[in-house]
Short mmCIF file of C-alpha atoms and ligand atoms in Angstrom, two decimals:
data_model
loop_
_atom_site.label_atom_id
_atom_site.label_comp_id
_atom_site.label_asym_id
_atom_site.label_seq_id
_atom_site.Cartn_x
_atom_site.Cartn_y
_atom_site.Cartn_z
CA MET A 246 -18.37 26.55 18.68
CA LEU A 247 -17.06 26.90 15.12
CA LYS A 248 -18.60 23.62 13.31
CA PHE A 249 -17.11 22.61 9.97
CA PRO A 250 -18.97 20.73 7.21
CA ALA A 251 -19.55 17.25 7.90
CA ASP A 252 -17.56 16.16 4.90
CA PHE A 253 -14.75 18.37 5.65
CA ILE A 254 -11.25 16.63 5.00
CA TRP A 255 -9.23 16.94 8.21
CA GLY A 256 -5.59 15.85 7.16
CA SER A 257 -1.80 16.28 7.66
CA ALA A 258 1.11 16.50 4.87
CA THR A 259 4.59 15.53 4.20
CA SER A 260 6.93 14.97 1.54
CA SER A 261 9.05 12.12 0.42
CA HIS A 262 12.49 13.84 0.58
CA GLN A 263 11.88 15.48 3.78
CA ILE A 264 10.92 12.21 5.82
CA GLU A 265 11.70 9.15 3.92
CA GLY A 266 15.70 8.67 4.19
CA ALA A 267 16.98 5.28 2.74
CA ALA A 268 18.39 7.65 0.14
CA LEU A 269 20.16 4.75 -1.74
CA GLU A 270 18.26 1.91 -0.56
CA ASP A 271 16.32 -0.81 -2.61
CA GLY A 272 17.19 0.80 -6.03
CA ARG A 273 16.31 4.34 -5.46
CA ALA A 274 18.80 6.95 -7.14
CA TRP A 275 19.74 10.60 -6.21
CA SER A 276 17.37 13.39 -6.82
CA ILE A 277 18.69 16.97 -7.39
CA TRP A 278 17.88 17.50 -3.57
CA ASP A 279 20.50 14.82 -2.61
CA ALA A 280 22.99 16.26 -4.83
CA HIS A 281 22.03 19.88 -3.37
CA ALA A 282 22.22 18.83 0.06
CA HIS A 283 25.53 16.92 -0.18
CA THR A 284 27.16 20.21 -1.81
CA PRO A 285 29.02 21.95 0.84
CA GLY A 286 27.41 25.17 1.91
CA ARG A 287 24.04 24.48 0.45
CA THR A 288 22.10 23.43 3.73
CA LYS A 289 22.51 24.57 7.28
CA ASN A 290 25.46 22.67 8.97
CA ASN A 291 25.64 20.87 5.71
CA GLU A 292 22.48 18.73 6.67
CA ASN A 293 21.11 16.32 4.09
CA ALA A 294 18.21 13.81 4.05
CA ASP A 295 19.93 10.48 3.98
CA ILE A 296 18.37 9.37 7.01
CA ALA A 297 15.73 12.12 7.52
CA CYS A 298 12.88 10.72 9.75
CA ASP A 299 13.59 7.24 8.39
CA HIS A 300 9.97 6.97 7.30
CA TYR A 301 10.84 4.35 4.87
CA HIS A 302 11.39 1.93 7.61
CA ARG A 303 9.02 3.24 9.99
CA TYR A 304 5.92 4.12 7.91
CA LYS A 305 3.81 1.66 9.87
CA GLU A 306 4.63 3.46 13.16
CA ASP A 307 3.74 6.72 11.58
CA VAL A 308 0.44 5.59 9.96
CA LYS A 309 -0.64 4.31 13.56
CA LEU A 310 0.18 7.81 14.94
CA MET A 311 -2.05 9.21 12.22
CA ALA A 312 -4.77 6.59 12.93
CA ASP A 313 -4.16 7.43 16.68
CA MET A 314 -5.17 10.98 16.25
CA GLY A 315 -8.08 10.27 13.99
CA LEU A 316 -6.61 11.70 10.81
CA LYS A 317 -8.96 11.48 8.00
CA ALA A 318 -6.34 12.09 5.16
CA TYR A 319 -2.84 11.71 4.70
CA ARG A 320 -1.00 13.89 2.05
CA PHE A 321 2.40 12.33 1.16
CA SER A 322 4.60 12.62 -2.10
CA ILE A 323 6.19 9.97 -4.15
CA SER A 324 10.01 10.14 -4.81
CA TRP A 325 10.31 10.01 -8.59
CA SER A 326 13.70 8.20 -8.34
CA ARG A 327 12.56 5.65 -6.18
CA ILE A 328 9.91 4.76 -8.69
CA GLN A 329 12.43 5.44 -12.13
CA PRO A 330 15.92 5.80 -10.69
CA ASP A 331 17.08 7.56 -13.96
CA GLY A 332 13.57 9.39 -14.52
CA GLN A 333 12.79 7.52 -17.67
CA GLY A 334 12.61 3.96 -18.53
CA LYS A 335 13.30 1.41 -15.90
CA VAL A 336 10.74 0.90 -13.25
CA ASN A 337 12.05 -0.06 -9.73
CA VAL A 338 9.92 -2.69 -8.45
CA LYS A 339 10.90 -2.17 -4.61
CA GLY A 340 9.94 1.49 -4.93
CA ILE A 341 6.33 0.60 -6.24
CA GLU A 342 6.05 -2.18 -3.39
CA PHE A 343 7.03 0.53 -0.77
CA TYR A 344 4.30 3.16 -1.58
CA SER A 345 1.89 0.36 -2.41
CA ASN A 346 2.40 -0.97 1.25
CA LEU A 347 2.10 2.60 2.68
CA ILE A 348 -1.18 3.15 0.77
CA ASP A 349 -2.68 -0.21 2.01
CA GLU A 350 -1.46 0.74 5.64
CA LEU A 351 -3.45 3.83 5.43
CA LEU A 352 -6.46 2.33 3.98
CA LYS A 353 -6.48 -0.29 6.74
CA TYR A 354 -7.25 2.50 9.22
CA GLY A 355 -9.62 4.41 6.89
CA ILE A 356 -7.08 7.10 6.19
CA THR A 357 -7.48 8.53 2.71
CA PRO A 358 -4.24 8.90 0.75
CA TRP A 359 -3.61 12.22 -1.11
CA VAL A 360 -0.67 11.63 -3.30
CA THR A 361 1.57 14.44 -4.66
CA LEU A 362 3.67 13.37 -7.58
CA TYR A 363 6.29 15.99 -7.59
CA HIS A 364 7.59 17.66 -4.37
CA TRP A 365 10.92 18.85 -5.72
CA ASP A 366 12.96 15.96 -5.83
CA LEU A 367 13.67 15.41 -9.61
CA PRO A 368 15.79 12.26 -10.59
CA LEU A 369 19.35 13.82 -10.86
CA ALA A 370 20.04 12.07 -14.04
CA LEU A 371 17.29 14.11 -15.66
CA HIS A 372 19.02 17.34 -14.41
CA THR A 373 22.38 16.40 -15.22
CA GLU A 374 21.90 14.60 -18.54
CA LYS A 375 18.84 16.53 -19.79
CA ASP A 376 18.67 19.97 -18.24
CA GLY A 377 15.72 18.99 -16.20
CA TRP A 378 12.86 21.35 -16.02
CA LEU A 379 14.41 23.56 -18.73
CA ASN A 380 13.86 20.88 -21.22
CA PRO A 381 10.52 20.88 -23.15
CA GLU A 382 10.75 17.19 -23.21
CA ILE A 383 9.97 17.01 -19.51
CA ALA A 384 6.35 17.17 -19.94
CA ASN A 385 6.51 13.67 -21.54
CA TRP A 386 8.76 12.08 -18.88
CA PHE A 387 6.69 13.52 -16.16
CA ALA A 388 3.60 12.16 -17.71
CA ALA A 389 5.28 8.72 -18.26
CA TYR A 390 6.28 8.58 -14.61
CA ALA A 391 2.71 9.69 -13.61
CA GLY A 392 1.25 7.16 -15.71
CA ILE A 393 3.12 4.46 -13.97
CA CYS A 394 1.79 5.82 -10.72
CA PHE A 395 -1.77 5.75 -11.74
CA GLU A 396 -1.24 2.43 -13.22
CA HIS A 397 -0.05 0.94 -9.85
CA PHE A 398 -1.73 2.98 -7.20
CA GLY A 399 -4.83 4.61 -8.90
CA ASP A 400 -7.03 1.60 -7.96
CA ARG A 401 -6.63 2.91 -4.41
CA VAL A 402 -5.55 6.47 -4.76
CA LYS A 403 -8.44 8.66 -5.73
CA HIS A 404 -6.82 12.16 -4.90
CA TRP A 405 -3.82 13.33 -6.93
CA ILE A 406 -1.73 16.48 -7.02
CA THR A 407 0.50 16.62 -9.74
CA LEU A 408 3.19 19.43 -8.68
CA ASN A 409 3.77 20.90 -5.28
CA GLU A 410 4.55 24.79 -5.26
CA PRO A 411 5.75 25.39 -8.91
CA TRP A 412 6.49 28.84 -7.98
CA VAL A 413 9.14 27.61 -5.30
CA VAL A 414 10.59 25.28 -7.88
CA SER A 415 10.96 28.24 -10.19
CA ILE A 416 11.86 31.20 -8.05
CA LEU A 417 13.71 29.40 -5.18
CA GLY A 418 15.50 26.69 -7.48
CA TYR A 419 16.10 28.89 -10.63
CA SER A 420 16.38 32.60 -9.50
CA GLN A 421 17.56 32.73 -5.71
CA GLY A 422 19.35 29.40 -6.21
CA VAL A 423 18.59 28.59 -2.56
CA PHE A 424 16.99 25.33 -3.35
CA ALA A 425 18.05 22.71 -5.78
CA PRO A 426 19.12 22.72 -8.36
CA GLY A 427 20.72 25.83 -7.22
CA ARG A 428 20.56 28.49 -10.24
CA LYS A 429 20.60 31.99 -10.49
CA SER A 430 18.68 33.44 -13.51
CA LYS A 431 16.25 36.14 -14.53
CA ASN A 432 15.13 34.23 -17.47
CA GLU A 433 15.08 30.28 -16.42
CA PRO A 434 12.38 30.83 -13.81
CA TYR A 435 9.91 31.80 -16.54
CA GLN A 436 10.92 28.81 -18.68
CA VAL A 437 10.86 26.24 -15.91
CA ALA A 438 7.44 27.41 -14.97
CA HIS A 439 6.32 26.98 -18.20
CA GLN A 440 7.54 23.47 -18.59
CA LEU A 441 6.06 22.57 -15.06
CA LEU A 442 2.61 23.82 -16.33
CA ARG A 443 3.04 21.92 -19.50
CA ALA A 444 3.90 18.82 -17.32
CA HIS A 445 1.13 19.33 -15.10
CA GLY A 446 -1.25 19.59 -18.17
CA LYS A 447 0.13 16.53 -19.84
CA ALA A 448 -0.10 14.36 -16.76
CA VAL A 449 -3.72 15.39 -16.17
CA GLN A 450 -4.49 14.86 -19.83
CA LEU A 451 -3.04 11.27 -19.53
CA TYR A 452 -5.18 10.63 -16.27
CA ARG A 453 -8.28 12.12 -17.46
CA THR A 454 -8.33 10.05 -20.81
CA LYS A 455 -6.79 6.93 -19.76
CA TYR A 456 -7.58 6.33 -16.04
CA GLN A 457 -10.30 8.73 -14.63
CA PRO A 458 -12.86 7.15 -16.46
CA THR A 459 -12.35 3.85 -14.61
CA GLN A 460 -10.62 4.98 -11.40
CA ALA A 461 -12.76 7.97 -11.09
CA GLY A 462 -10.52 9.94 -8.63
CA GLN A 463 -9.63 13.66 -8.74
CA ILE A 464 -6.49 15.34 -9.93
CA GLY A 465 -5.27 18.88 -9.51
CA ILE A 466 -2.31 20.99 -8.66
CA THR A 467 -0.97 22.71 -5.41
CA ASN A 468 0.19 26.21 -5.57
CA ASN A 469 1.52 28.29 -2.71
CA CYS A 470 0.83 32.12 -1.99
CA ASP A 471 1.38 34.46 0.74
CA TRP A 472 -1.08 37.23 1.24
CA ARG A 473 -0.39 40.63 0.07
CA GLU A 474 -1.87 43.60 2.03
CA PRO A 475 -1.79 47.08 0.38
CA LEU A 476 0.65 49.11 2.64
CA THR A 477 -1.72 52.30 2.19
CA ASP A 478 -5.13 52.62 0.38
CA SER A 479 -3.53 54.58 -2.29
CA THR A 480 -4.42 53.28 -5.87
CA VAL A 481 -0.58 52.43 -6.53
CA ASP A 482 -0.27 50.45 -3.37
CA THR A 483 -3.64 48.65 -4.12
CA GLU A 484 -2.36 47.76 -7.48
CA ALA A 485 0.99 46.60 -6.24
CA ALA A 486 -0.44 44.11 -3.88
CA GLN A 487 -2.48 42.94 -6.88
CA ARG A 488 0.37 42.67 -9.08
CA SER A 489 2.31 40.82 -6.51
CA LEU A 490 -0.37 38.20 -6.19
CA GLU A 491 -0.64 37.74 -9.91
CA PHE A 492 3.18 37.35 -10.04
CA PHE A 493 2.84 34.71 -7.18
CA LEU A 494 -0.27 32.85 -7.71
CA GLY A 495 -1.72 34.09 -10.98
CA TRP A 496 1.45 32.87 -12.74
CA PHE A 497 0.24 29.34 -12.29
CA ALA A 498 -3.42 29.57 -11.71
CA ASP A 499 -4.18 31.96 -14.59
CA PRO A 500 -3.22 29.28 -17.20
CA ILE A 501 -4.93 26.62 -15.33
CA TYR A 502 -8.13 28.61 -15.02
CA PHE A 503 -8.14 31.19 -17.87
CA GLY A 504 -5.54 29.33 -20.24
CA ASP A 505 -2.57 32.18 -20.20
CA TYR A 506 -0.64 34.24 -17.97
CA PRO A 507 -1.93 37.49 -16.38
CA GLN A 508 -1.96 40.68 -18.53
CA VAL A 509 0.33 42.27 -16.06
CA MET A 510 3.04 39.78 -16.24
CA LYS A 511 2.77 39.59 -20.20
CA ASP A 512 3.14 43.32 -19.96
CA ARG A 513 6.15 43.54 -17.58
CA VAL A 514 8.20 40.43 -18.34
CA GLY A 515 7.62 41.02 -22.19
CA ASP A 516 9.60 38.32 -24.37
CA ARG A 517 11.07 36.66 -21.43
CA LEU A 518 7.60 35.03 -20.66
CA PRO A 519 7.18 32.11 -22.88
CA LYS A 520 3.99 31.69 -24.92
CA PHE A 521 1.84 28.93 -24.91
CA THR A 522 0.89 26.81 -28.07
CA GLU A 523 -2.85 26.21 -28.75
CA GLU A 524 -2.09 22.79 -27.98
CA ASP A 525 -0.58 23.65 -24.67
CA THR A 526 -3.58 26.04 -23.70
CA ALA A 527 -6.08 23.13 -24.57
CA MET A 528 -4.21 20.83 -22.33
CA ILE A 529 -3.73 23.31 -19.58
CA LYS A 530 -6.90 25.27 -19.28
CA GLY A 531 -9.41 23.45 -16.95
CA SER A 532 -6.83 21.02 -15.79
CA SER A 533 -7.37 21.02 -12.18
CA ASP A 534 -10.51 19.34 -10.48
CA PHE A 535 -9.57 21.28 -7.20
CA PHE A 536 -7.63 24.31 -6.15
CA GLY A 537 -4.82 23.23 -3.86
CA LEU A 538 -3.25 26.13 -1.84
CA ASN A 539 -0.17 26.01 0.60
CA HIS A 540 -0.40 28.97 2.78
CA TYR A 541 1.86 30.38 5.77
CA THR A 542 2.03 34.05 5.99
CA GLY A 543 1.85 37.55 4.44
CA LEU A 544 3.43 40.89 3.85
CA TYR A 545 2.37 44.61 3.33
CA ALA A 546 3.06 45.56 -0.33
CA ALA A 547 3.88 48.90 -1.59
CA ASP A 548 4.53 50.20 -5.13
CA VAL A 549 8.24 51.16 -5.84
CA ASP A 550 9.37 53.78 -8.27
CA PRO A 551 11.75 51.66 -10.74
CA ASN A 552 14.16 54.64 -10.72
CA ALA A 553 14.49 54.67 -7.01
CA ASP A 554 17.25 52.86 -5.30
CA VAL A 555 15.35 50.23 -3.61
CA LYS A 556 16.08 46.57 -3.30
CA ASN A 557 13.76 43.94 -2.05
CA GLU A 558 15.59 41.84 0.68
CA VAL A 559 12.85 39.64 1.81
CA TYR A 560 14.07 35.97 1.68
CA GLY A 561 12.21 33.94 -0.46
CA ASN A 562 8.95 35.74 -0.77
CA GLY A 563 9.48 38.21 -3.59
CA GLY A 564 9.78 36.53 -6.91
CA ILE A 565 12.10 38.70 -9.51
CA PHE A 566 11.90 42.13 -7.93
CA GLU A 567 12.92 44.00 -11.22
CA ASP A 568 9.75 42.54 -12.92
CA GLN A 569 7.22 43.64 -10.13
CA TYR A 570 8.65 46.59 -8.34
CA VAL A 571 6.58 45.84 -5.25
CA GLN A 572 8.21 46.59 -1.91
CA LEU A 573 7.38 43.77 0.70
CA THR A 574 7.28 44.69 4.28
CA ALA A 575 6.34 43.51 7.78
CA ASP A 576 4.42 45.23 10.53
CA PRO A 577 6.71 45.35 13.58
CA SER A 578 3.57 44.18 15.93
CA TRP A 579 3.29 41.04 13.93
CA LYS A 580 4.11 37.99 15.92
CA LEU A 581 6.79 35.98 13.89
CA THR A 582 7.50 32.16 13.86
CA THR A 583 11.05 30.97 13.78
CA MET A 584 10.85 31.18 9.97
CA ASN A 585 10.39 34.88 10.68
CA TRP A 586 7.04 34.44 8.96
CA ALA A 587 4.30 36.57 10.37
CA ILE A 588 1.25 34.96 11.88
CA LEU A 589 -1.66 36.42 10.01
CA PRO A 590 -4.99 34.45 10.03
CA TRP A 591 -6.97 37.27 8.31
CA GLY A 592 -4.41 37.08 5.30
CA CYS A 593 -5.32 33.48 5.09
CA ARG A 594 -9.08 34.59 4.89
CA LYS A 595 -8.34 37.37 2.67
CA LEU A 596 -6.37 35.10 0.08
CA ILE A 597 -8.92 32.33 -0.06
CA GLU A 598 -11.52 34.75 -0.64
CA TRP A 599 -9.34 36.43 -3.50
CA ILE A 600 -8.93 32.86 -5.06
CA SER A 601 -12.61 32.28 -4.65
CA ASN A 602 -13.55 35.58 -6.45
CA ARG A 603 -10.78 35.38 -9.32
CA TYR A 604 -11.46 31.81 -10.09
CA ASP A 605 -15.28 31.46 -9.81
CA ASN A 606 -15.29 29.75 -6.47
CA PRO A 607 -13.39 26.42 -7.26
CA PRO A 608 -13.52 23.26 -4.60
CA LEU A 609 -10.39 24.52 -2.50
CA TYR A 610 -8.20 22.51 -0.03
CA ILE A 611 -5.34 24.07 1.81
CA THR A 612 -2.94 21.33 1.23
CA GLU A 613 -0.52 22.84 3.66
CA ASN A 614 -0.52 25.37 6.71
CA GLY A 615 1.40 25.38 9.92
CA CYS A 616 4.43 26.75 11.72
CA ALA A 617 7.92 26.37 12.84
CA LEU A 618 8.66 26.80 16.52
CA ASP A 619 11.60 26.00 19.00
CA ASP A 620 9.97 23.08 20.24
CA GLN A 621 11.22 21.35 23.39
CA LEU A 622 10.68 17.92 24.37
CA ILE A 623 10.31 17.91 28.29
CA ASN A 624 9.42 15.10 30.52
CA GLY A 625 7.68 13.51 27.34
CA ASN A 626 5.63 16.42 26.35
CA VAL A 627 6.09 19.04 23.85
CA ASN A 628 3.81 22.24 24.61
CA ASP A 629 3.72 23.82 21.40
CA THR A 630 0.90 26.37 22.52
CA VAL A 631 1.84 28.90 19.80
CA ARG A 632 1.35 26.21 17.21
CA GLN A 633 -2.03 25.07 18.40
CA GLU A 634 -2.89 28.88 18.42
CA TYR A 635 -1.67 29.23 15.02
CA ILE A 636 -3.81 26.29 13.45
CA GLU A 637 -6.69 27.32 15.75
CA SER A 638 -6.58 30.99 14.55
CA TYR A 639 -6.19 30.12 10.61
CA LEU A 640 -9.00 27.52 10.95
CA ALA A 641 -11.22 30.38 12.73
CA ALA A 642 -10.27 32.29 9.66
CA CYS A 643 -11.20 29.45 7.15
CA HIS A 644 -14.51 28.97 8.92
CA LYS A 645 -15.16 32.74 8.52
CA ALA A 646 -14.17 32.50 4.83
CA ILE A 647 -16.71 29.31 4.52
CA GLU A 648 -19.53 31.47 6.04
CA ASN A 649 -18.63 33.99 3.53
CA GLY A 650 -19.00 31.62 0.58
CA VAL A 651 -15.65 30.22 0.08
CA ASN A 652 -15.82 26.46 -1.13
CA LEU A 653 -13.31 25.31 1.19
CA LYS A 654 -13.53 21.54 1.65
CA GLY A 655 -10.37 20.45 3.59
CA TYR A 656 -7.35 21.52 5.68
CA PHE A 657 -3.94 19.74 5.86
CA VAL A 658 -1.42 20.64 8.62
CA TRP A 659 2.01 20.86 7.70
CA SER A 660 3.68 18.76 9.02
CA PHE A 661 2.73 15.67 10.46
CA MET A 662 6.24 15.49 11.91
CA ASP A 663 9.48 17.60 12.21
CA ASN A 664 11.56 16.77 9.01
CA PHE A 665 14.32 18.13 6.81
CA GLU A 666 13.40 21.53 6.00
CA TRP A 667 15.21 21.76 2.89
CA ALA A 668 18.05 24.57 2.84
CA LEU A 669 17.55 25.16 6.74
CA GLY A 670 18.26 21.38 7.40
CA TYR A 671 16.77 20.06 10.68
CA SER A 672 17.10 23.48 12.43
CA LYS A 673 13.21 24.21 11.98
CA ARG A 674 10.63 22.04 13.26
CA PHE A 675 7.17 22.30 11.71
CA GLY A 676 5.64 18.95 12.86
CA ILE A 677 2.87 18.10 15.00
CA HIS A 678 4.98 15.16 16.15
CA TYR A 679 8.18 15.72 17.68
CA VAL A 680 10.96 13.71 16.15
CA ASN A 681 14.08 13.09 18.36
CA TYR A 682 16.73 12.89 15.50
CA ASP A 683 19.19 10.77 17.59
CA THR A 684 16.82 8.16 18.41
CA LEU A 685 14.23 8.92 15.67
CA GLU A 686 11.40 8.57 18.27
CA ARG A 687 8.25 10.32 17.66
CA THR A 688 6.19 12.31 20.24
CA PRO A 689 2.81 13.79 19.65
CA LYS A 690 2.88 17.42 20.39
CA LYS A 691 0.33 19.36 22.11
CA SER A 692 -1.03 20.47 18.66
CA ALA A 693 -1.59 17.00 17.68
CA LEU A 694 -3.61 15.82 20.77
CA TRP A 695 -5.59 19.34 20.30
CA PHE A 696 -6.04 18.71 16.37
CA ALA A 697 -7.27 15.19 17.36
CA GLU A 698 -10.12 16.61 19.48
CA VAL A 699 -10.95 19.17 16.64
CA ILE A 700 -11.27 16.33 14.14
CA LYS A 701 -13.45 14.12 16.57
CA ASN A 702 -15.87 17.05 16.99
CA GLY A 703 -15.80 18.53 13.61
CA GLY A 704 -14.75 22.04 15.18
CA PHE A 705 -13.68 23.88 18.19
CA THR A 706 -14.38 26.69 20.32
CA PHE A 707 -12.38 29.59 19.19
CA SER A 708 -10.53 30.62 22.53
CA GLN A 709 -8.37 33.43 21.38
CA LYS A 710 -10.22 36.81 22.15
CA GLY A 711 -9.21 39.96 20.12
CA ILE A 712 -7.29 38.12 17.55
CA GLU A 713 -8.17 39.55 14.04
CA ILE A 714 -9.36 36.72 11.70
C1 GAL B 1439 6.34 24.45 1.76
C2 GAL B 1439 6.65 23.24 1.27
C3 GAL B 1439 7.10 22.10 2.49
C4 GAL B 1439 7.59 22.86 3.63
C5 GAL B 1439 6.83 24.07 3.98
C6 GAL B 1439 7.53 24.74 5.26
O1 GAL B 1439 6.80 25.71 0.93
O2 GAL B 1439 5.96 22.53 0.39
O3 GAL B 1439 7.98 21.14 1.93
O4 GAL B 1439 8.93 22.81 3.80
O5 GAL B 1439 6.81 24.81 2.81
O6 GAL B 1439 8.72 25.57 4.80
#
């Protein structure tokens, strides 16, 4: 049996925009994602999250399902425009009430809330009136909003995550334009990333000076990264894989752990990469009490001659190709999920070992991991064997990493339930609970029942012979 440490955090995650619905109820205003999804052609079948899983009205039922499976921790996010409809100023009491009730409901069952302050749903007014993440002032707006959350929820919330996946905000939102706010630029992603880091730093500074001394919680950031395996053992491909990881994860983690962007980014992006002031560096360096990681998949990385006519067509995975010149490919033998993401548990192990080595073995939490499948509800059951195997093999890889010295302290399955998968609408099911979108009824999938056993036993017997971890 693969046993995990007794204090290992077993959790599951969601985000506000993907599950809540009640888009205009009780004083909430639109976020950039409401606007994006309501713009024809931006999401699959023009679907939006006006109702989503209707979690806003069904949170008690959802928390009960969490309790039923013995979940120790639940990671959710707060919708900024539910708390501050305009993103600044006036506070919406009904919004405070909703999250306060949700937190109480979780605590009633002994489930620890892990709260993300920003999971991509910027109040629309901040974007249309103030240029959103491009405006350096946003660090102040974000810190003010964070302060409201610390003030109202910090007596009960002891685990804060400032931002979810700033890489996605920057690249999918401002380079590829497939996510809100749908912009396509070669410069803006670097400017936006810079402001995201500053906003994170400012919120952490506020928490540490004003709230942490009495509330005694932890605060950090969650970044996402896929693994990059060198295509060959040549020096150039090994360097390409390393470069790709630094453009992906080092972009955000290096400033937090070392105080500046990776040298390879400074060399290649040049003047398009903003510079931190001394004040910024002081605020950002050391600003995470733990390393939050969202991880799903990986690809081969190979060096590309800048003069060769090669384009990188891998959806959402490459960053800005011309700044990196790394060709990403998948091995045809790799099994894929319905996102076309390869199932690579060994990539998860290698990535967390890479993080551990580079950043001096920080306490690490996998704040998202999971997969999308074509789940079918048949006679009240969803036999999502592939998801169970996916989670099992990734956890086995995590276990091996822990044995190798990685300070991994928790794991959150993405997602607690099927939900609005951004530009892909409701077409991708990531949940360990099935959601019938006609009736909004929830059903635990086989993976949820299996995960409940894992939590109960603090581990599992790894049944998949011959799977590389
Ligand atoms: C993450 C994101 C989640 C979820 C997941 C699956 O990048 O944080 O919101 O959508 O991917 O695609």
